[in-house]
XYZ file of C-alpha atoms in Angstrom:
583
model
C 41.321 41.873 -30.199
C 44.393 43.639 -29.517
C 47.066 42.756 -27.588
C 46.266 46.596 -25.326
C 42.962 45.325 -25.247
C 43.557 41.607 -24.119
C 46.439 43.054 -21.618
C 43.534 45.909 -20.539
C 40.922 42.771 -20.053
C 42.860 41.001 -18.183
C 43.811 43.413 -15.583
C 41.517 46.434 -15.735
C 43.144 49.699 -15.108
C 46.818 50.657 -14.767
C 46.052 50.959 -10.991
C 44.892 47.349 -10.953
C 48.057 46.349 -12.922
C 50.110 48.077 -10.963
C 48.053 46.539 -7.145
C 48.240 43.298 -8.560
C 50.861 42.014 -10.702
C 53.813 43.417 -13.002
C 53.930 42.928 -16.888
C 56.666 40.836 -16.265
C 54.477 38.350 -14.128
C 51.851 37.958 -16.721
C 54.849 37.360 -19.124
C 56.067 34.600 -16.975
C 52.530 33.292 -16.465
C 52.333 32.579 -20.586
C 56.272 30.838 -20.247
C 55.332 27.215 -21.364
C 58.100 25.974 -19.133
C 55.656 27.482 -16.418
C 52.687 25.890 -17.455
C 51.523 22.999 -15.060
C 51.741 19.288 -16.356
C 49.096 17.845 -18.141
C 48.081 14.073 -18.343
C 46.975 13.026 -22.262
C 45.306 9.716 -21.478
C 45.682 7.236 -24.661
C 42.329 5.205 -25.562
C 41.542 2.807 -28.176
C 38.739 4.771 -28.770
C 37.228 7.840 -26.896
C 33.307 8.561 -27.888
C 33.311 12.484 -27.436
C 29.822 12.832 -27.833
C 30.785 15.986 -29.645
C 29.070 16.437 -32.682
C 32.126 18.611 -33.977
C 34.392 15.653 -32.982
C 32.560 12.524 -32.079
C 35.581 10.064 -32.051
C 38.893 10.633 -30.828
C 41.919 8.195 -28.998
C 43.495 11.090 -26.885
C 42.584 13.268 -24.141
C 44.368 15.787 -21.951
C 43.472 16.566 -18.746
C 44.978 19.193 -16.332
C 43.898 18.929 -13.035
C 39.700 18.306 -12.662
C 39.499 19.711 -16.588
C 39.410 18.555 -20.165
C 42.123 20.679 -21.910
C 42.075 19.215 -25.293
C 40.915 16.078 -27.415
C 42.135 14.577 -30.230
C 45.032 11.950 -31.350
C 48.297 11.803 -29.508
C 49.985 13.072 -32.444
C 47.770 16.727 -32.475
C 47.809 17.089 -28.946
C 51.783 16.334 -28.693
C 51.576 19.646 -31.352
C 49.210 21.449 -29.867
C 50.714 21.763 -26.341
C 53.818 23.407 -27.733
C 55.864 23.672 -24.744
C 53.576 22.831 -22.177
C 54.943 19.790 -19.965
C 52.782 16.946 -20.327
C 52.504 13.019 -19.441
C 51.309 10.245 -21.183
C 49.229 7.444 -19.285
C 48.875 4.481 -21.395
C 46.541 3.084 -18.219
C 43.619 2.933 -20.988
C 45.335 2.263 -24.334
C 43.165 -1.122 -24.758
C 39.698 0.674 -23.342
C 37.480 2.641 -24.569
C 36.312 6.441 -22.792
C 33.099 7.532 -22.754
C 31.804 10.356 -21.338
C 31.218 9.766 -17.511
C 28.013 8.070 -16.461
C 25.233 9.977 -14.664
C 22.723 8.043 -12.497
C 20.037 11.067 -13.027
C 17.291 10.019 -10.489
C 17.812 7.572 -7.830
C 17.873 7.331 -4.101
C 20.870 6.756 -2.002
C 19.453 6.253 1.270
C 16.889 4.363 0.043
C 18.691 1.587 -1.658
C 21.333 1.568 1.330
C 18.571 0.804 3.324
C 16.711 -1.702 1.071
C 20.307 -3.565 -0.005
C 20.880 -4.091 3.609
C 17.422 -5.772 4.439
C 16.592 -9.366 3.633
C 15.305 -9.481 -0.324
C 13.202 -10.827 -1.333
C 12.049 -9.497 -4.950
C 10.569 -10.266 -8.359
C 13.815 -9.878 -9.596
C 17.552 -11.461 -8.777
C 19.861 -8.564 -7.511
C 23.855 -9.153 -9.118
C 25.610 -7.210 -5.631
C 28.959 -6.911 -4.690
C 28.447 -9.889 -2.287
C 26.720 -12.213 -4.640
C 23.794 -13.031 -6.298
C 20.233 -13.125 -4.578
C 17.678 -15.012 -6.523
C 13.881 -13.735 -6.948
C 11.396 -14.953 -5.758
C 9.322 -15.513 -8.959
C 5.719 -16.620 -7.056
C 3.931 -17.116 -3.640
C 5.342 -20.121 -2.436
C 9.168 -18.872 -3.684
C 7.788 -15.541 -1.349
C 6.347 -17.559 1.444
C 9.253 -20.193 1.663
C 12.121 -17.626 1.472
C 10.538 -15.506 4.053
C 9.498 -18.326 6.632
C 13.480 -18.629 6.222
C 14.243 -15.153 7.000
C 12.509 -15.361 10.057
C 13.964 -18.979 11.293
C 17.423 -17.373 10.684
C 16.892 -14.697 13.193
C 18.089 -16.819 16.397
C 16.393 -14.099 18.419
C 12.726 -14.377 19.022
C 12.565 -10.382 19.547
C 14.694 -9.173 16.673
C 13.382 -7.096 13.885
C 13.092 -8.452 10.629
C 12.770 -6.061 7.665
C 12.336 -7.721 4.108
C 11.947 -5.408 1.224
C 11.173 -6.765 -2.691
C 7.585 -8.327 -2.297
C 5.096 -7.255 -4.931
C 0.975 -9.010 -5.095
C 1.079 -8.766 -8.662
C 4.143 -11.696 -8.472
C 3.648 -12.944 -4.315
C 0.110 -12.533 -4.009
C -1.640 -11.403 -1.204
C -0.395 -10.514 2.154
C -1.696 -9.025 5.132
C -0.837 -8.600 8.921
C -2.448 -11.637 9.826
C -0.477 -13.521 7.452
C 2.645 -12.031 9.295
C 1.279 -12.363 12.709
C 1.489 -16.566 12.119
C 4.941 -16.474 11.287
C 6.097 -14.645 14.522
C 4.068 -12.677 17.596
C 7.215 -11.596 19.172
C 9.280 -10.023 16.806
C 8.613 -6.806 14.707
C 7.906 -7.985 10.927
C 8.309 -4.666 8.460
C 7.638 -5.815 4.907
C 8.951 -3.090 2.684
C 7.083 -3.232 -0.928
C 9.263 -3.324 -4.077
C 7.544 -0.203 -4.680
C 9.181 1.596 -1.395
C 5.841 3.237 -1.145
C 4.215 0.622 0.929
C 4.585 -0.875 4.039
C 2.759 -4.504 5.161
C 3.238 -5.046 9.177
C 2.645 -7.358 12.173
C 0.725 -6.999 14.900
C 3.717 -6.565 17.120
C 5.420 -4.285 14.799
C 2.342 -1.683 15.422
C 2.692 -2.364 18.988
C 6.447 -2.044 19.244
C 6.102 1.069 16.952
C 3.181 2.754 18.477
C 1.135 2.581 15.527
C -2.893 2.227 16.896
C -6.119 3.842 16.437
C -5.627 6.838 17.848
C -2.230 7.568 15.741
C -3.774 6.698 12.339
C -6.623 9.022 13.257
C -4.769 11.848 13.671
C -2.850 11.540 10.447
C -4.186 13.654 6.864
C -7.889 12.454 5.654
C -6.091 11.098 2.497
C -3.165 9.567 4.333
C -6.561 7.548 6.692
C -8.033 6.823 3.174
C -4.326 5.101 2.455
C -4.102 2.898 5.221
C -5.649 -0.560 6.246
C -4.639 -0.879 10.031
C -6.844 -4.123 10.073
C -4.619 -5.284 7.531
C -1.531 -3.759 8.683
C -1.276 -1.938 5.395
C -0.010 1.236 4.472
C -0.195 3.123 1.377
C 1.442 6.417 -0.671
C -0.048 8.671 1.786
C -0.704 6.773 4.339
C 2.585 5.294 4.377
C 4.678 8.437 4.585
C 2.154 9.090 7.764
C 3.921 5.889 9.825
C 7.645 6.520 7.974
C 8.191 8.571 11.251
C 7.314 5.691 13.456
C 9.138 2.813 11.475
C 12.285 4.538 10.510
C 14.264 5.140 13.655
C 13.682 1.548 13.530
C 14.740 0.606 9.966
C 17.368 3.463 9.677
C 19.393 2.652 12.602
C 23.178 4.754 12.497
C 24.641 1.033 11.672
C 22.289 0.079 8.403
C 22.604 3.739 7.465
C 26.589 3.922 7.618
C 26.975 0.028 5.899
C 24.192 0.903 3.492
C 25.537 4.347 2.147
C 29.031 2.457 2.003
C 27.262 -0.244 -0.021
C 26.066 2.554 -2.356
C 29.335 3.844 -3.304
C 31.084 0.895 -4.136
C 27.536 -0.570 -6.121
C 27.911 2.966 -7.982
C 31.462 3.042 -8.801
C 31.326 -0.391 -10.036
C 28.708 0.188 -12.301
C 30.671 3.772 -13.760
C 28.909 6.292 -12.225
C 30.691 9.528 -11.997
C 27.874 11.920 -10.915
C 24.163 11.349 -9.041
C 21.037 13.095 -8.090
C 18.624 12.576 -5.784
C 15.367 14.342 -6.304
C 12.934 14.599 -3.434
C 14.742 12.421 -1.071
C 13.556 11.994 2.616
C 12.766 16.170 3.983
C 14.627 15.609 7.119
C 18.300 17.686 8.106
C 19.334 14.745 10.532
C 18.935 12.395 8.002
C 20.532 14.239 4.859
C 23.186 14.828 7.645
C 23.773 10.883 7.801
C 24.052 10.613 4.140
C 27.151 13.649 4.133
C 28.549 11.071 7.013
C 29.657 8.568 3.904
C 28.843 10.507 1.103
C 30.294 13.639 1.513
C 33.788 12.369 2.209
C 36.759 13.316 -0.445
C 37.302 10.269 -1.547
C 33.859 9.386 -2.441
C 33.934 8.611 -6.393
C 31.128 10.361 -7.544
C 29.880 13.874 -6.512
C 26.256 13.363 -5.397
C 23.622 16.163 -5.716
C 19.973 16.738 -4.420
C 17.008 18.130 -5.437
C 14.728 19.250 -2.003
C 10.844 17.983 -1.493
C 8.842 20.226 -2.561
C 5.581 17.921 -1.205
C 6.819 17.904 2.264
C 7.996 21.851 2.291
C 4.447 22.609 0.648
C 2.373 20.732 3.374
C 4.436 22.293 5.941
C 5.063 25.740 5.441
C 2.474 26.671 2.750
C 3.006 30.073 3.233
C 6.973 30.325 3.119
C 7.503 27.117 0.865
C 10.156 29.210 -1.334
C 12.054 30.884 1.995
C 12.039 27.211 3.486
C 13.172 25.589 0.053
C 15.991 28.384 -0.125
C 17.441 26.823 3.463
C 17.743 23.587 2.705
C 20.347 24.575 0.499
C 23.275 24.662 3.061
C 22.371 20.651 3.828
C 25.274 19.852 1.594
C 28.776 19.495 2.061
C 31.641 18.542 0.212
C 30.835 15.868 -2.041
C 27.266 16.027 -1.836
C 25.690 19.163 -2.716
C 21.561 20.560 -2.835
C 20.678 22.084 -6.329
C 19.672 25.488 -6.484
C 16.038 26.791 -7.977
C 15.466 22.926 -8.755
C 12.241 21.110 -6.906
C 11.044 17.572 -6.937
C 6.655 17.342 -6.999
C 4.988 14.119 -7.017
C 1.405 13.630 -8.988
C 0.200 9.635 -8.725
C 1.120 6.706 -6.789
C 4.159 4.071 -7.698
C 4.476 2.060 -10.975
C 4.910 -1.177 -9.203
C 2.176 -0.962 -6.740
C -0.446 -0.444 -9.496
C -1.476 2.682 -7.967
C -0.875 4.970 -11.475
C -3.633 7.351 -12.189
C -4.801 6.005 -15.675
C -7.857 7.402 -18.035
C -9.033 4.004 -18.606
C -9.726 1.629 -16.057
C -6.844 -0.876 -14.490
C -8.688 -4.274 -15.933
C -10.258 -5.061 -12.088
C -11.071 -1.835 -12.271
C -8.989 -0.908 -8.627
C -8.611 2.709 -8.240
C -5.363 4.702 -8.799
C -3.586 6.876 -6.107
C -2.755 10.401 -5.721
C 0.802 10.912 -3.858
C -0.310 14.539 -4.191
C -3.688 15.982 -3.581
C -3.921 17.378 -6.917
C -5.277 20.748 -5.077
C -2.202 20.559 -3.178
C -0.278 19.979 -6.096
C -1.661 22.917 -8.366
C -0.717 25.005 -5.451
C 2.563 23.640 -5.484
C 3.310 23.913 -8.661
C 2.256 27.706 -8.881
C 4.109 28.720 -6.536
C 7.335 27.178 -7.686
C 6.830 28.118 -11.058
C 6.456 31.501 -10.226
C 9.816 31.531 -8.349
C 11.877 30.200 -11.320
C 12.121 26.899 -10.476
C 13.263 24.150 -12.852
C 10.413 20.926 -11.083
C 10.808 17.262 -11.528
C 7.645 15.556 -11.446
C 7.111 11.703 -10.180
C 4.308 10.798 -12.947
C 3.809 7.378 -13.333
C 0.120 7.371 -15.627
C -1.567 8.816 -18.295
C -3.815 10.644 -16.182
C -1.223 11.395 -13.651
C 0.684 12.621 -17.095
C -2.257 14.772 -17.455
C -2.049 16.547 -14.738
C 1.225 17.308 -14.679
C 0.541 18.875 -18.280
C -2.916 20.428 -17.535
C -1.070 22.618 -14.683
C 2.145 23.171 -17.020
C -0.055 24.754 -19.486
C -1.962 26.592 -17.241
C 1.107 28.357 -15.654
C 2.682 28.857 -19.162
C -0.261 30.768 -20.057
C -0.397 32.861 -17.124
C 3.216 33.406 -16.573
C 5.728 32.149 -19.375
C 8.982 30.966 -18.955
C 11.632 29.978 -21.421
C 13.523 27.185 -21.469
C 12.043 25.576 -17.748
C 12.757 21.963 -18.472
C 10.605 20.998 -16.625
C 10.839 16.987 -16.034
C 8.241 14.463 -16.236
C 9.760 11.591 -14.380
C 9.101 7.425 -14.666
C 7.106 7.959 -17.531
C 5.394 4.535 -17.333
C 1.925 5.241 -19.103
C 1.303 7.488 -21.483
C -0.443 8.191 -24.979
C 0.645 9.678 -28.388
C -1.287 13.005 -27.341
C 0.957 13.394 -24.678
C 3.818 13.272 -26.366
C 2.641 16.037 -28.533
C 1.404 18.069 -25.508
C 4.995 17.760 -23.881
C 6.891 18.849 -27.206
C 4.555 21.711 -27.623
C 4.957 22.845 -23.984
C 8.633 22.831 -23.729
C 8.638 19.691 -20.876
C 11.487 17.010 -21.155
C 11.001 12.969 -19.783
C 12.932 11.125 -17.879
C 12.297 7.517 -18.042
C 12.536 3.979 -16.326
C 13.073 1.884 -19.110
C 13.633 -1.310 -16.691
C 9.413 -1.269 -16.383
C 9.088 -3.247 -19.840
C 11.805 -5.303 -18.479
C 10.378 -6.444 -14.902
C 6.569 -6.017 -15.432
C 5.256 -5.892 -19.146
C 4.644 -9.724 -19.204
C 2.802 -9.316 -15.467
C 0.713 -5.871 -16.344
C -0.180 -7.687 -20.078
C -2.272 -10.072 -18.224
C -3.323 -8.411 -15.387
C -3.620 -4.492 -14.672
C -3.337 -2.936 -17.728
C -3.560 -5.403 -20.578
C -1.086 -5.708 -23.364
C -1.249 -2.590 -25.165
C -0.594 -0.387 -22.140
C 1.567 -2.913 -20.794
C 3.969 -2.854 -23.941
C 3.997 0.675 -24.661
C 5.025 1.495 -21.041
C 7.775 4.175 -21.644
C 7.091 4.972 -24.979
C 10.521 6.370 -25.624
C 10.874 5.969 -29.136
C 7.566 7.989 -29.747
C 9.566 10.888 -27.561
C 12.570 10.473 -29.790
C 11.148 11.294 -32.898
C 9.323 13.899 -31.537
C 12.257 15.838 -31.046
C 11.845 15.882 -26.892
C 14.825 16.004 -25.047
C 14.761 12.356 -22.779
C 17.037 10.457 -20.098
C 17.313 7.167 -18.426
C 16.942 6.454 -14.743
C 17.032 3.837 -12.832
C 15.190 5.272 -9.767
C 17.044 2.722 -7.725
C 16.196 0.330 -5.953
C 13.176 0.537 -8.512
C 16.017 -1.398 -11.465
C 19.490 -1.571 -10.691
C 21.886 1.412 -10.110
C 23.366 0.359 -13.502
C 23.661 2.613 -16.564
C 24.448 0.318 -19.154
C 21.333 -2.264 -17.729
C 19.394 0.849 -18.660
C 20.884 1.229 -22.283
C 20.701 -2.085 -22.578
C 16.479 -2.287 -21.353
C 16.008 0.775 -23.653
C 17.478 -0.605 -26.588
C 16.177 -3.931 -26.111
C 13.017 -3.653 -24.594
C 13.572 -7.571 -24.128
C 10.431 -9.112 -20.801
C 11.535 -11.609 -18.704
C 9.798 -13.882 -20.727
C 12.288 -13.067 -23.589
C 9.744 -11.497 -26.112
C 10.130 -7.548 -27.513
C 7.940 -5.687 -26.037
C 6.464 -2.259 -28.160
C 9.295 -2.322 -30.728
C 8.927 0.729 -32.021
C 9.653 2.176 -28.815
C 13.156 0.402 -28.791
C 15.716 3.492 -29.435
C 19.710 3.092 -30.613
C 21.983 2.615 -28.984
C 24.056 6.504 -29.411
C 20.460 7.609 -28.130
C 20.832 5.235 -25.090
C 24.664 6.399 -24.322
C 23.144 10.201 -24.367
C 20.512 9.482 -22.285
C 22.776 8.632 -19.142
C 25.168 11.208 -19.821
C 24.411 14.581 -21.810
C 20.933 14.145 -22.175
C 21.267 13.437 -18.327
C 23.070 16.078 -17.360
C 20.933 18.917 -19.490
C 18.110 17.009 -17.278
C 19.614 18.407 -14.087
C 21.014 21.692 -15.936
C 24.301 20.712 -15.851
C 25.462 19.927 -19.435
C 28.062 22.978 -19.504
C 29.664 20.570 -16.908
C 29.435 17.501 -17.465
C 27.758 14.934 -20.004
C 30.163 14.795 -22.611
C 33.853 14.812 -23.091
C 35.052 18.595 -24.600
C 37.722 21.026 -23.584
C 36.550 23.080 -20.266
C 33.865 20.075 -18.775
C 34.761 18.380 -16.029
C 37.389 14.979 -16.545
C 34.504 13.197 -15.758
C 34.950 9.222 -18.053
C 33.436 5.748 -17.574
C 36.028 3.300 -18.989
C 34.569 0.585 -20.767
C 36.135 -3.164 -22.275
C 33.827 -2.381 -25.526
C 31.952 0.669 -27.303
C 28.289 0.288 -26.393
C 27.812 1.878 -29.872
C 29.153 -1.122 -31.428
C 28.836 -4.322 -29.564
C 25.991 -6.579 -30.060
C 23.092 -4.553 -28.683
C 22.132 -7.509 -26.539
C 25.422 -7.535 -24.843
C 25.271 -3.783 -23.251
C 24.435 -4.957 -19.800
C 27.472 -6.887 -19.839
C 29.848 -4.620 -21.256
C 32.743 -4.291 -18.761
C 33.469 -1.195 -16.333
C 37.426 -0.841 -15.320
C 36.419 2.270 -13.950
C 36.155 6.321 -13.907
C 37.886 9.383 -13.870
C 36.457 11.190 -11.703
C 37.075 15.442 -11.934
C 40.621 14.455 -12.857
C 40.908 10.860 -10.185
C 41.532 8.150 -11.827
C 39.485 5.006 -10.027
C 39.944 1.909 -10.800
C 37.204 -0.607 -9.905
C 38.546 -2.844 -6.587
């Protein structure tokens, strides 16, 4: 291109030149000694994920950008006489592209962290350790001592972590002999059950008469005998039990919880899909998470299962409002939509084709009537959808109705995202290549519950094969890692390091040719990540023009010991340019 031409591009007309700056400006623009100061941050090694440059020990950043990458040496040349800083902050470190936690669920875990656990698993917080509770008398002892620590007789107690499959049984009358005056809410590890008291259903207004006005599959979901409440069923009493569980002072200290737990673990950018459909509510997550200092930028994806039920006429108009919820550091995703097919991973309630080995039923979350509908119509309006699919036959669906609208009404390049990924088969995997789909996956299932599900639920070929991600690899289908949190910890490198490993509890591999390496793993929760939520010409990897978006590490997770990921150190992020060290 000429110079005529590059002035003429620039500016447009002579009229344009002349309304908006003088040829003298522009030549003063291009002055080096006019140039604004750039940071080149030194690293003993900087993974680039840039296949054109994968490795580098220099980086220059000018205000929330990447400007260049390379050694000190070539960027000293290359800025000519551009002003510039050196920051030796990470000489010793090493910069990788900034972490993405791709799926989880801010409120949720606030709300969860702040309640008494009491889980399969121990949770490493900020405040210490809390040990599982690896059986039914760990589960019956630790929460006979959650209520004795509540001095007053009336107060609410709200426990979230227990899971039958680990605790055994438990049922309102089990609660109603460890207290008749206060509210008990027992909060499933799932999240998508709840187990309460008798006085809880009094306190809460939750009777005959309210469970028999709710859906015909949310009654089907729900055991008021028991004080049980299911998928369905359970979102029917969320609007009774929440005001209680979500009070302004566990929502503030929770959300707070969640951005230091985040930070700590490198996190530079979130998503929520299909969080709770509810303004007041996203409104109390802007409250903490919106703020300017918060160190990652947090985005959302609406609920397309709650817009659906309620405005099946309008869904799209109704979707398209809910994009002004967010605010500063939080923002909604545009033409993005989160469905849901079967029920949650850790309640047992997948839709399999073979039978669960007792033979229980699986659970819909979705009517899948309701969800064809669903998925039409948001299909048809361009929409990129993110699909909760826990089973095989959940997996089917999802796929039956992705073919189905391809073949009426093809789109290129939809991505659309098959989420959990807990059971599925080799024919799937096919099925999703052929149809252009892309997985995201909990890799942390092998982890908690492949030992558990071998011997009871699925037996030990479904149970070791659960997120079969090395069969997606070599297929050639584009994957990430979640940690759907609180389903694993908010950790990226635990989920490299579950992925790579596939290590039980018990210490055994399970379904090693599923393991994948560890470069795959470091993609997965950040490019691979982003180009999940459409955003790898952001963010994702570290090239001139993306975001300054780094984790900074004590070791390469592409050379340490693979069974030393999890315990790789985080100093901290940069953050669009902010440099954050870890308090």
């Amino acid at each position: 291109m000429t110079t005529g031409a590059l002035l003429c591009e620039a500016v447009g007309s002579g009229a344009a030149l002349a309304e908006t700056a003088s040829f003298q400006d522009m030549l003063d623009q291009l002055d080096p000694k006019k140039l604004p100061v750039a940071t080149i941050f030194r690293a003993k090694e900087i993974i680039t994920l840039d296949p054109v440059r994968p490795a580098a020990t220099a980086v220059a950043v000018l205000g929330d950008r990447i400007l260049a990458v390379g050694s000190l040496e070539e960027l000293k040349a290359a800025a000519g006489g551009q002003p510039y800083i050196i920051d030796d902050t990470f000489a010793d470190k090493v910069i990788a592209p900034g972490f993405l936690a791709q799926h989880d669920h801010p409120l949720l875990t606030g709300l969860t962290m702040m309640s008494e656990i009491i889980a399969i698993e121990d949770w490493v917080l900020p405040s210490g350790t809390i040990p599982a509770a690896k059986n039914r008398e760990d589960y019956r002892k630790r929460l006979a001592e959650a209520n004795a620590k509540l001095k007053d007789p009336n107060e609410l107690l709200v426990t979230w972590g227990y899971d039958p499959s680990f605790h055994g049984d438990l049922t309102r009358s089990d609660l109603d002999k460890l207290s008749g005056t206060r509210p008990i809410i027992v909060w499933h590890r799932s999240a998508h059950e709840f187990i309460v008291n008798t006085k809880a259903l009094e306190t809460y207004g939750i009777d005959a008469a309210f469970v028999g006005a709710m859906s015909t599959e949310a009654q089907k979901q729900s055991n008021l005998d028991e004080g049980h409440f299911w998928e369905g069923g359970m979102f029917g009493v969320v609007p009774k039990l929440l005001p209680a569980i979500a009070t302004p002072e566990r929502v503030q200290h929770g959300l707070e919880f969640v951005m230091r737990y985040y930070h700590a673990n490198g996190v530079t950018l979130a998503c929520e899909p299909g969080g709770l459909y509810s303004k007041r509510m996203q409104d109390a997550q802007n409250a903490v998470l919106s703020r300017p200092e918060s160190p990652f930028r947090f985005y959302f994806i609406p609920d397309g299962k709650s817009i659906i039920a309620a405005f099946p006429d309008t869904a799209i108009s109704e979707t398209e409002k809910v994009l002004g919820w967010g605010q500063g550091m939080t923002v909604m995703i545009p033409r993005a939509i989160k469905l849901f097919a079967d029920g949650a991973v850790y309640s047992l309630a997948m839709q399999v084709r073979e039978p669960y080995l007792d033979r229980h039923p699986g659970q819909w979350i979705m009517d899948p009537k309701l969800f064809a509908r669903a998925f039409q119509v948001y299909w048809e309006a361009g929409y990129q959808i993110h699909i909760h699919a826990t089973g095989d036959a959940g997996l089917d669906l999802v796929l039956d109705n992705l073919e189905a609208n391809m073949r009426r009404h093809p789109r290129y390049d939809h991505r659309t995202v098959a989420v959990h990924f807990a059971i599925s088969q080799q024919d799937q995997i096919e099925r999703i290549k052929r149809l252009g789909a892309i997985v995201s996956g909990n890799p942390y299932y092998v982890t908690a519950l492949a030992d558990v599900y071998a011997k009871e639920g699925l037996g030990p070929e479904r149970a070791d094969n659960m997120v079969r991600l090395g069969d997606v690899e070599r297929a050639g289908i584009s994957y990430s890692l979640h940690s759907d949190m609180p389903m694993a910890p908010g950790q990226p490198l635990f989920l490299m390091h579950c992925a790579v490993n596939r290590t039980t509890v018990s210490g055994r591999v399970a379904g090693p040719d599923q393991r994948i390496s560890r470069l795959s793993a470091l993609k997965a929760v950040t490019l691979e990540a982003a180009y999940a939520l459409r955003l790898e010409n952001e963010v994702g990897s570290i090239v001139p023009g993306k975001l300054a978006n780094f984790t900074i590490l004590g070791e390469s997770p592409l050379t340490v010991d693979p069974a030393k990921i999890k315990d790789i150190p985080v100093w901290g992020t940069v953050q669009e340019g902010r440099v954050l060290p870890v308090k």
